[in-house]
GROMACS .gro file of C-alpha atoms in nm:
model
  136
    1UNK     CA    1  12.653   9.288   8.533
    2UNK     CA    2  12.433   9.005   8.437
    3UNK     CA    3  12.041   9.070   8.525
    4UNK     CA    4  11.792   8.733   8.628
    5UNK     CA    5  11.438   8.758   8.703
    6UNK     CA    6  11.324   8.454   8.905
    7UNK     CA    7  10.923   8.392   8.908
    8UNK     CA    8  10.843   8.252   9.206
    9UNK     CA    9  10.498   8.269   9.362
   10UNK     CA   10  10.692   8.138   9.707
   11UNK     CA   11  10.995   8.384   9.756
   12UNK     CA   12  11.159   8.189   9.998
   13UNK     CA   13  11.204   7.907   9.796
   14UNK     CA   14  11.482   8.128   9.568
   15UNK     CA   15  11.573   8.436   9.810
   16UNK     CA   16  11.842   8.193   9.965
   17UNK     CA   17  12.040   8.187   9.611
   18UNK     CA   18  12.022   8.565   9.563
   19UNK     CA   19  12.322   8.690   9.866
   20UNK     CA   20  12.556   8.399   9.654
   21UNK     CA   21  12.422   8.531   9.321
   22UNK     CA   22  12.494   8.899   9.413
   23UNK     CA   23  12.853   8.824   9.521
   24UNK     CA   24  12.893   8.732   9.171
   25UNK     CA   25  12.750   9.031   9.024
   26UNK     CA   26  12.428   8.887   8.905
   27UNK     CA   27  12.146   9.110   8.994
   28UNK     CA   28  11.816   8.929   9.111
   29UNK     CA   29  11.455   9.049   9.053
   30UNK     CA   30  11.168   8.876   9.153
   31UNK     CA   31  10.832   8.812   9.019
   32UNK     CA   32  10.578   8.674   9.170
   33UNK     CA   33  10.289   8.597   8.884
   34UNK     CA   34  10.219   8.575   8.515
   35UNK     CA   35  10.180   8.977   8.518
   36UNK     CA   36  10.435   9.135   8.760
   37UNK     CA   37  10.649   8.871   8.522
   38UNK     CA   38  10.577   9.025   8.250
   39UNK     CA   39  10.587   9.405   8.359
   40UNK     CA   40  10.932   9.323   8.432
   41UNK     CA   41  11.030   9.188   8.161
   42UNK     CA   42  10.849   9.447   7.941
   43UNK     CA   43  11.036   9.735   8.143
   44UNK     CA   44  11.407   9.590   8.202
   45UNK     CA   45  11.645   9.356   7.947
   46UNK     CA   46  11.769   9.049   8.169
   47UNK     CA   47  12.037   8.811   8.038
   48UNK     CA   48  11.827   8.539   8.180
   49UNK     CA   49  11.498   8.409   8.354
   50UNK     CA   50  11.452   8.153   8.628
   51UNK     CA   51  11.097   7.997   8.597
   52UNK     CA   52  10.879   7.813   8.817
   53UNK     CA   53  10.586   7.600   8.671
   54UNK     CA   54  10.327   7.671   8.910
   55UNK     CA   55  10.239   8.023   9.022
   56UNK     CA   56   9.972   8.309   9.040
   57UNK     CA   57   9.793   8.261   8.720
   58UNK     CA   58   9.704   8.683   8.689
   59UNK     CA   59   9.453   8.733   8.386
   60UNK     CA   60   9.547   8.761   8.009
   61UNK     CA   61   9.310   8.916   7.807
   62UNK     CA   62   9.094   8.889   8.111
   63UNK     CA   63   9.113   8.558   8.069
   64UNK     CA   64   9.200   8.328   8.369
   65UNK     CA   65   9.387   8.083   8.291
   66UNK     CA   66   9.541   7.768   8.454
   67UNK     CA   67   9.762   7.793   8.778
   68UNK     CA   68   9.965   7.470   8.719
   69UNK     CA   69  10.082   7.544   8.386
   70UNK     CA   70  10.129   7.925   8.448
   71UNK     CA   71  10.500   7.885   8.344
   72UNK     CA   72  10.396   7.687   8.007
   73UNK     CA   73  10.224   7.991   7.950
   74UNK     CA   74  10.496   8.236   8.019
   75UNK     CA   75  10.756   8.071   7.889
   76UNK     CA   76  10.537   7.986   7.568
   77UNK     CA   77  10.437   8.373   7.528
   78UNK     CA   78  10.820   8.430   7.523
   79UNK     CA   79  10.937   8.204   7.265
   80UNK     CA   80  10.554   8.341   6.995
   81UNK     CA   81  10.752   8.654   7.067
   82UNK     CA   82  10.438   8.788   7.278
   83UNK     CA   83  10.622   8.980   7.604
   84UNK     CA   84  10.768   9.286   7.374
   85UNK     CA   85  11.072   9.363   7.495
   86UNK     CA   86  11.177   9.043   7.572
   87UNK     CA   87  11.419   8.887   7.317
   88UNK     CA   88  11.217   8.533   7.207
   89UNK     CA   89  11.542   8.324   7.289
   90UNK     CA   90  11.618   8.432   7.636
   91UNK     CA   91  11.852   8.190   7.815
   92UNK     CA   92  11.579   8.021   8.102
   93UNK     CA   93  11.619   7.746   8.353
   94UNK     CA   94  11.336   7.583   8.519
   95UNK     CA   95  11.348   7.568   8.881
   96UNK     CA   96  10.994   7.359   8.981
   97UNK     CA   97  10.848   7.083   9.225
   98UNK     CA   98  10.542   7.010   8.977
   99UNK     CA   99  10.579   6.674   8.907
  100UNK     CA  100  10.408   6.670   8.560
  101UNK     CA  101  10.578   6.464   8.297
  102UNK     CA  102  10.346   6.597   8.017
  103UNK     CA  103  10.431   6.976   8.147
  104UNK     CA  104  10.803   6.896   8.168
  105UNK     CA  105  10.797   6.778   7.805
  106UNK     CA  106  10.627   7.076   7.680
  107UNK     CA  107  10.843   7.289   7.868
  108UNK     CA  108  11.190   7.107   7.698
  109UNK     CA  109  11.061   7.141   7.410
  110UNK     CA  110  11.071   7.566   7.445
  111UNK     CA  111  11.395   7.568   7.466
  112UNK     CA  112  11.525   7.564   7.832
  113UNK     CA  113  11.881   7.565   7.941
  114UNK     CA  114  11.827   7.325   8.241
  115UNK     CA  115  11.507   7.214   8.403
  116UNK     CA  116  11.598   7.162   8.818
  117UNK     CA  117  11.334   6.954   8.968
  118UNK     CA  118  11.284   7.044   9.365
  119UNK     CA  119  11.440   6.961   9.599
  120UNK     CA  120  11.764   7.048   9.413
  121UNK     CA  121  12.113   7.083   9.551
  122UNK     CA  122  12.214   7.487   9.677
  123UNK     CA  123  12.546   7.436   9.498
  124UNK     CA  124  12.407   7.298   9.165
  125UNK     CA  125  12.165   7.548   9.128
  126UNK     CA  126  12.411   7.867   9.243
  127UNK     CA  127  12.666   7.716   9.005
  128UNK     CA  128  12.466   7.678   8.672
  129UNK     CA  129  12.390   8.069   8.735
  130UNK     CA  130  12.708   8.159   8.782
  131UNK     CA  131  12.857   7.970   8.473
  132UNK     CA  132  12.582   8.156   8.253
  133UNK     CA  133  12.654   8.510   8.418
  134UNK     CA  134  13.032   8.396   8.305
  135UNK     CA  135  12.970   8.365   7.949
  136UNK     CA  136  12.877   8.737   7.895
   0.00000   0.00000   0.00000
């Protein structure tokens, strides 16, 4: 079975995808800042992560850092190979309504399967996870 964790500091902005996403065997976790993010991805191997942009920013270090470019961060600790246990080329997609061209630029440039800007189409979104859970 292929294994996604979404982050999502709004749940009900992804829960509707996960009923589809289980029919097709993918299992969904959810994570709802910087740090549950990366206790799950320190604790479980997932085949792929769905990111939002903006979310709880948690503390690293003890250092606060930015809300709005909490996903930059993530998805930038990934790829400097700083979440151990996470492999630095996981397969991510962007799912996001921050309408940042500078952020989205940064973000592309990390790597990203697809970047979804909200509001997105159900179908689009429940199909691009489905073709990745296919080619495992």
């Amino acid at each position: 079975m292929t294994r996604v964790l979404f982050v999502e500091d709004e749940p009900w902005g992804v829960n509707a995808y996960f009923p589809a996403l289980r029919r097709s065997h993918i299992i969904c976790d959810l994570a709802e800042s910087y740090q549950q993010a990366v206790e799950c991805l320190n604790k479980q191997k997932y085949d792929f992560i769905c990111l939002d942009i903006m979310f709880s920013s948690g503390k690293i270090n003890r250092k606060p850092f930015e809300q709005r470019e909490a996903g930059l961060k993530l998805l930038q600790d990934i790829r400097d190979g700083q979440i151990r246990n996470c492999a630095k080329d996981i397969k991510t997609i962007v799912l996001t309504a921050v309408p940042s061209h500078q952020i989205e630029e940064k973000i592309k440039n990390l790597n990203v399967l697809r970047y979804f800007k909200k509001p997105v189409s159900y179908d689009e979104v429940v199909g691009t996870f489905r073709h990745l859970a296919a080619s495992y």
